[in-house]
Amino acid sequence: MIASLLFTIGALGVLVRRSPLIILLGLELMLNGANLALIAFARHQGEGDGHVFALTVMAVAASEVVVGLGLIVAMSRRRLALDVDRMTSLRG
Amino acid sequence: MDVGNVLVWAVWFVAAFACLGSGIAVVSFSNPFYSALALIGNLASLAVLYLLLSAEFVAAAQVLVYAGAVMVMFLFVVAYLGGRADAPWAGGASWQQVAALSAAGALLIEVFLAVGLEASDRLSEEPPVEAFFGGPHEIGRLFLTDHLLAFEITSIVLLVAAVGGVILGSHTRRFEPGVDR
């Protein structure tokens, strides 16, 4: 019911392949879609385990945002173009 | 169907459509600042949906942690980088966009099929839950008994992320002399 409709948000997040900032936002959307599904199923099963997992997902999403934003700031500090299609080389 | 039921449905309808609409807005705005603001709206409507699913603690955590802390950090970084707008659907080759669309469509169909085949008959009825369902008491009990390992691992993940954020944010010049600029 609610869960199946709002999975669409997650699929919408997959659509985003542009600047790394927007990609991070799309990742947040996908995680939130999964969170909503977890909570909806927890409600329908009548157990609180889904809430625990949703809170864990929230913590993981927060740490992912920290690392991602750190990477973006490091990229901009080194005057790299903020475009994932143009970042094609790795250097140790 | 009494008045309370109609009210719940109306709130659900508004929140679900606000959620979907702001999700579309997040991915289609050209300015990352507006995208971040739309994501705040998305998170707020998701919190309303969580309340409707009687998940009060998760809704409060959503508003405090996500819409409060994470989005403030996002907005700080967007303001630090300056609002460099790029055309929403211009980046990349056209085959890339076609592939992205088909991949998203395939994921959507897959999720619909999985959920529908597994639980379509059970999703319509809602079991009655106790008054403390979704409250901090119940969630705290579950975290400290059944899911203690996940709780501890979460703390380690957060610690590693904090250390990594500090290392990434500090001056790269000190770690790699000669590479920076």
CSV table of C-alpha atoms in Angstrom, one decimal:
chain,number,residue,atom,x,y,z
A,1,MET,CA,0.0,0.0,0.0
A,2,ILE,CA,2.0,2.9,1.3
A,3,ALA,CA,5.3,1.2,1.0
A,4,SER,CA,4.9,0.1,-2.6
A,5,LEU,CA,4.0,3.6,-3.7
A,6,LEU,CA,6.9,5.3,-2.0
A,7,PHE,CA,9.5,2.8,-3.3
A,8,THR,CA,9.1,5.0,-6.4
A,9,ILE,CA,11.1,7.7,-4.5
A,10,GLY,CA,14.0,5.3,-4.3
A,11,ALA,CA,13.8,4.5,-8.0
A,12,LEU,CA,13.7,8.3,-8.7
A,13,GLY,CA,16.9,8.7,-6.8
A,14,VAL,CA,18.6,6.2,-9.1
A,15,LEU,CA,17.8,8.5,-12.0
A,16,VAL,CA,20.3,11.0,-10.9
A,17,ARG,CA,23.7,10.9,-12.5
A,18,ARG,CA,25.0,14.5,-12.6
A,19,SER,CA,26.9,16.6,-10.2
A,20,PRO,CA,28.2,14.7,-7.1
A,21,LEU,CA,26.1,16.9,-4.8
A,22,ILE,CA,22.9,15.9,-6.5
A,23,ILE,CA,24.0,12.3,-6.5
A,24,LEU,CA,24.4,12.5,-2.8
A,25,LEU,CA,20.9,13.9,-2.5
A,26,GLY,CA,19.6,11.1,-4.7
A,27,LEU,CA,21.3,8.6,-2.4
A,28,GLU,CA,19.5,10.1,0.5
A,29,LEU,CA,16.2,9.7,-1.4
A,30,MET,CA,16.9,6.0,-2.0
A,31,LEU,CA,17.8,5.4,1.7
A,32,ASN,CA,14.6,7.2,2.7
A,33,GLY,CA,12.5,5.0,0.4
A,34,ALA,CA,14.1,1.9,2.0
A,35,ASN,CA,13.4,3.4,5.5
A,36,LEU,CA,9.8,4.0,4.7
A,37,ALA,CA,9.4,0.4,3.5
A,38,LEU,CA,11.1,-0.9,6.7
A,39,ILE,CA,8.7,1.2,8.9
A,40,ALA,CA,5.6,0.2,6.9
A,41,PHE,CA,6.4,-3.4,7.1
A,42,ALA,CA,7.2,-3.1,10.8
A,43,ARG,CA,3.7,-1.6,11.2
A,44,HIS,CA,2.1,-4.3,9.3
A,45,GLN,CA,3.9,-7.1,11.1
A,46,GLY,CA,3.2,-5.4,14.4
A,47,GLU,CA,6.8,-5.6,15.6
A,48,GLY,CA,9.3,-2.9,16.4
A,49,ASP,CA,12.4,-4.5,14.8
A,50,GLY,CA,11.9,-2.4,11.6
A,51,HIS,CA,12.2,0.8,13.6
A,52,VAL,CA,15.6,-0.4,14.9
A,53,PHE,CA,16.8,-1.1,11.4
A,54,ALA,CA,15.5,2.3,10.2
A,55,LEU,CA,17.4,4.1,12.9
A,56,THR,CA,20.5,2.1,12.0
A,57,VAL,CA,20.0,3.1,8.3
A,58,MET,CA,19.7,6.7,9.4
A,59,ALA,CA,23.0,6.6,11.3
A,60,VAL,CA,24.8,5.0,8.3
A,61,ALA,CA,23.3,7.6,6.0
A,62,ALA,CA,24.6,10.4,8.2
A,63,SER,CA,28.1,9.0,8.2
A,64,GLU,CA,27.9,8.5,4.4
A,65,VAL,CA,26.9,12.1,4.0
A,66,VAL,CA,29.9,13.2,6.1
A,67,VAL,CA,32.4,11.2,4.0
A,68,GLY,CA,30.7,12.2,0.7
A,69,LEU,CA,30.7,15.9,1.6
A,70,GLY,CA,34.3,15.7,2.7
A,71,LEU,CA,35.2,14.2,-0.6
A,72,ILE,CA,33.3,17.0,-2.5
A,73,VAL,CA,35.0,19.7,-0.4
A,74,ALA,CA,38.4,18.1,-1.0
A,75,MET,CA,37.6,18.0,-4.8
A,76,SER,CA,36.7,21.6,-4.9
A,77,ARG,CA,39.7,22.6,-2.9
A,78,ARG,CA,42.0,21.0,-5.5
A,79,ARG,CA,40.1,22.9,-8.2
A,80,LEU,CA,38.7,19.8,-9.8
A,81,ALA,CA,35.6,20.0,-11.9
A,82,LEU,CA,32.5,18.9,-9.9
A,83,ASP,CA,31.4,16.5,-12.6
A,84,VAL,CA,31.5,12.7,-12.2
A,85,ASP,CA,31.7,12.2,-15.9
A,86,ARG,CA,35.0,14.1,-16.1
A,87,MET,CA,36.6,12.4,-13.1
A,88,THR,CA,38.1,9.4,-14.8
A,89,SER,CA,41.5,9.1,-13.3
A,90,LEU,CA,42.7,7.8,-10.0
A,91,ARG,CA,46.0,8.8,-8.5
A,92,GLY,CA,47.4,7.5,-5.2
B,1,MET,CA,-16.0,5.3,7.2
B,2,ASP,CA,-16.1,7.9,9.9
B,3,VAL,CA,-14.6,11.3,10.0
B,4,GLY,CA,-11.3,10.3,11.7
B,5,ASN,CA,-10.7,7.7,9.0
B,6,VAL,CA,-11.3,10.2,6.3
B,7,LEU,CA,-9.0,12.7,8.0
B,8,VAL,CA,-6.2,10.0,8.2
B,9,TRP,CA,-6.6,9.2,4.5
B,10,ALA,CA,-6.5,12.9,3.6
B,11,VAL,CA,-3.3,13.5,5.6
B,12,TRP,CA,-1.8,10.4,4.1
B,13,PHE,CA,-2.7,11.5,0.6
B,14,VAL,CA,-1.3,15.0,1.0
B,15,ALA,CA,1.9,13.7,2.7
B,16,ALA,CA,2.5,11.0,0.1
B,17,PHE,CA,2.0,13.3,-2.8
B,18,ALA,CA,4.2,16.0,-1.2
B,19,CYS,CA,6.8,13.3,-0.7
B,20,LEU,CA,6.8,12.2,-4.4
B,21,GLY,CA,6.6,15.8,-5.7
B,22,SER,CA,9.5,16.9,-3.6
B,23,GLY,CA,11.4,13.8,-4.6
B,24,ILE,CA,11.0,14.8,-8.3
B,25,ALA,CA,11.9,18.3,-7.4
B,26,VAL,CA,15.1,17.2,-5.8
B,27,VAL,CA,16.3,15.4,-8.9
B,28,SER,CA,15.1,18.0,-11.4
B,29,PHE,CA,16.2,21.3,-9.9
B,30,SER,CA,19.4,22.7,-11.6
B,31,ASN,CA,20.5,24.6,-8.5
B,32,PRO,CA,21.8,22.3,-5.8
B,33,PHE,CA,20.6,24.7,-3.1
B,34,TYR,CA,17.0,24.3,-4.2
B,35,SER,CA,17.5,20.6,-4.4
B,36,ALA,CA,18.6,20.5,-0.8
B,37,LEU,CA,15.6,22.6,0.2
B,38,ALA,CA,13.3,20.3,-1.6
B,39,LEU,CA,14.9,17.3,0.2
B,40,ILE,CA,14.0,19.0,3.5
B,41,GLY,CA,10.4,19.1,2.4
B,42,ASN,CA,10.7,15.5,1.4
B,43,LEU,CA,12.0,14.6,4.8
B,44,ALA,CA,9.3,16.5,6.6
B,45,SER,CA,6.5,14.7,4.6
B,46,LEU,CA,8.2,11.4,5.3
B,47,ALA,CA,8.1,12.2,9.0
B,48,VAL,CA,4.3,12.8,8.7
B,49,LEU,CA,4.1,9.3,7.0
B,50,TYR,CA,6.1,7.8,9.8
B,51,LEU,CA,3.7,9.3,12.3
B,52,LEU,CA,0.8,7.8,10.4
B,53,LEU,CA,2.5,4.4,10.7
B,54,SER,CA,2.7,5.0,14.5
B,55,ALA,CA,6.5,5.3,14.4
B,56,GLU,CA,6.7,8.4,16.7
B,57,PHE,CA,10.4,7.9,17.7
B,58,VAL,CA,11.6,7.4,14.2
B,59,ALA,CA,9.7,10.5,13.0
B,60,ALA,CA,11.2,12.6,15.7
B,61,ALA,CA,14.7,11.2,14.9
B,62,GLN,CA,14.1,11.9,11.2
B,63,VAL,CA,13.2,15.5,11.8
B,64,LEU,CA,16.0,16.1,14.3
B,65,VAL,CA,18.9,14.2,12.7
B,66,TYR,CA,18.1,14.4,9.0
B,67,ALA,CA,16.2,17.7,8.5
B,68,GLY,CA,18.2,19.3,11.3
B,69,ALA,CA,21.8,18.2,11.3
B,70,VAL,CA,22.4,16.5,8.0
B,71,MET,CA,20.6,19.1,5.9
B,72,VAL,CA,22.3,22.0,7.7
B,73,MET,CA,25.6,20.4,6.7
B,74,PHE,CA,24.5,19.9,3.2
B,75,LEU,CA,23.4,23.6,2.9
B,76,PHE,CA,26.8,24.7,4.4
B,77,VAL,CA,28.7,22.8,1.8
B,78,VAL,CA,26.4,24.1,-1.0
B,79,ALA,CA,27.0,27.6,0.2
B,80,TYR,CA,30.7,27.0,0.5
B,81,LEU,CA,31.0,25.7,-3.0
B,82,GLY,CA,28.8,28.5,-4.3
B,83,GLY,CA,25.6,27.8,-6.2
B,84,ARG,CA,27.0,26.6,-9.5
B,85,ALA,CA,24.0,25.6,-11.5
B,86,ASP,CA,24.2,23.0,-14.2
B,87,ALA,CA,21.6,22.0,-16.7
B,88,PRO,CA,19.6,19.1,-15.2
B,89,TRP,CA,19.5,16.7,-18.0
B,90,ALA,CA,22.4,17.9,-20.1
B,91,GLY,CA,25.3,16.0,-18.6
B,92,GLY,CA,26.5,12.8,-20.2
B,93,ALA,CA,25.7,11.2,-23.5
B,94,SER,CA,22.2,10.4,-24.5
B,95,TRP,CA,22.7,6.6,-24.2
B,96,GLN,CA,23.7,7.2,-20.6
B,97,GLN,CA,20.3,8.8,-19.9
B,98,VAL,CA,18.5,6.1,-21.7
B,99,ALA,CA,20.4,3.5,-19.7
B,100,ALA,CA,19.7,5.4,-16.4
B,101,LEU,CA,16.0,5.6,-17.2
B,102,SER,CA,15.7,1.9,-18.1
B,103,ALA,CA,17.7,0.8,-15.0
B,104,ALA,CA,15.4,2.9,-12.8
B,105,GLY,CA,12.4,1.4,-14.5
B,106,ALA,CA,13.7,-2.1,-14.1
B,107,LEU,CA,14.4,-1.5,-10.4
B,108,LEU,CA,10.9,-0.1,-9.9
B,109,ILE,CA,9.2,-3.1,-11.6
B,110,GLU,CA,11.4,-5.5,-9.7
B,111,VAL,CA,10.5,-3.9,-6.3
B,112,PHE,CA,6.8,-3.8,-7.3
B,113,LEU,CA,6.8,-7.5,-8.2
B,114,ALA,CA,8.8,-8.5,-5.2
B,115,VAL,CA,6.5,-6.7,-2.8
B,116,GLY,CA,3.3,-7.5,-4.6
B,117,LEU,CA,4.0,-11.2,-4.9
B,118,GLU,CA,5.2,-11.5,-1.4
B,119,ALA,CA,2.7,-9.5,0.6
B,120,SER,CA,0.0,-8.0,-1.5
B,121,ASP,CA,-2.8,-9.9,0.3
B,122,ARG,CA,-1.4,-9.0,3.8
B,123,LEU,CA,-0.8,-5.3,3.3
B,124,SER,CA,-4.4,-4.2,3.3
B,125,GLU,CA,-5.2,-5.1,6.9
B,126,GLU,CA,-3.4,-3.4,9.8
B,127,PRO,CA,-2.9,-5.4,13.0
B,128,PRO,CA,-3.8,-3.6,16.2
B,129,VAL,CA,-0.7,-2.5,18.1
B,130,GLU,CA,-0.1,-1.6,21.7
B,131,ALA,CA,0.1,2.0,22.8
B,132,PHE,CA,3.8,1.9,23.3
B,133,PHE,CA,4.5,0.6,19.8
B,134,GLY,CA,7.1,2.8,18.1
B,135,GLY,CA,7.9,4.7,21.3
B,136,PRO,CA,11.3,5.3,22.7
B,137,HIS,CA,10.7,2.7,25.4
B,138,GLU,CA,10.1,-0.1,23.0
B,139,ILE,CA,12.9,0.9,20.6
B,140,GLY,CA,15.4,1.3,23.5
B,141,ARG,CA,14.5,-2.1,24.8
B,142,LEU,CA,15.0,-3.7,21.3
B,143,PHE,CA,18.3,-1.8,20.8
B,144,LEU,CA,19.8,-3.0,24.1
B,145,THR,CA,18.5,-6.6,23.9
B,146,ASP,CA,17.9,-8.1,20.5
B,147,HIS,CA,20.0,-5.7,18.4
B,148,LEU,CA,22.9,-4.9,20.7
B,149,LEU,CA,25.5,-5.9,18.0
B,150,ALA,CA,23.9,-3.5,15.4
B,151,PHE,CA,23.9,-0.8,18.0
B,152,GLU,CA,27.6,-1.2,18.8
B,153,ILE,CA,28.6,-1.5,15.2
B,154,THR,CA,26.7,1.7,14.4
B,155,SER,CA,28.7,3.5,17.0
B,156,ILE,CA,32.0,2.3,15.4
B,157,VAL,CA,30.7,3.3,11.9
B,158,LEU,CA,29.9,6.8,13.2
B,159,LEU,CA,33.4,7.1,14.8
B,160,VAL,CA,35.1,6.0,11.6
B,161,ALA,CA,33.0,8.5,9.6
B,162,ALA,CA,33.9,11.3,12.0
B,163,VAL,CA,37.6,10.5,11.7
B,164,GLY,CA,37.4,10.2,7.9
B,165,GLY,CA,35.6,13.5,7.7
B,166,VAL,CA,38.2,15.3,9.7
B,167,ILE,CA,41.0,13.8,7.6
B,168,LEU,CA,39.3,14.6,4.3
B,169,GLY,CA,38.5,18.1,5.5
B,170,SER,CA,42.0,19.0,6.8
B,171,HIS,CA,44.6,20.5,4.6
B,172,THR,CA,45.7,18.0,2.0
B,173,ARG,CA,49.0,19.9,1.6
B,174,ARG,CA,50.2,18.5,4.9
B,175,PHE,CA,49.6,14.9,3.8
B,176,GLU,CA,50.7,15.1,0.2
B,177,PRO,CA,53.3,17.7,-0.3
B,178,GLY,CA,53.7,18.8,-3.9
B,179,VAL,CA,50.4,17.4,-5.1
B,180,ASP,CA,48.1,20.1,-3.9
B,181,ARG,CA,47.7,22.9,-6.5
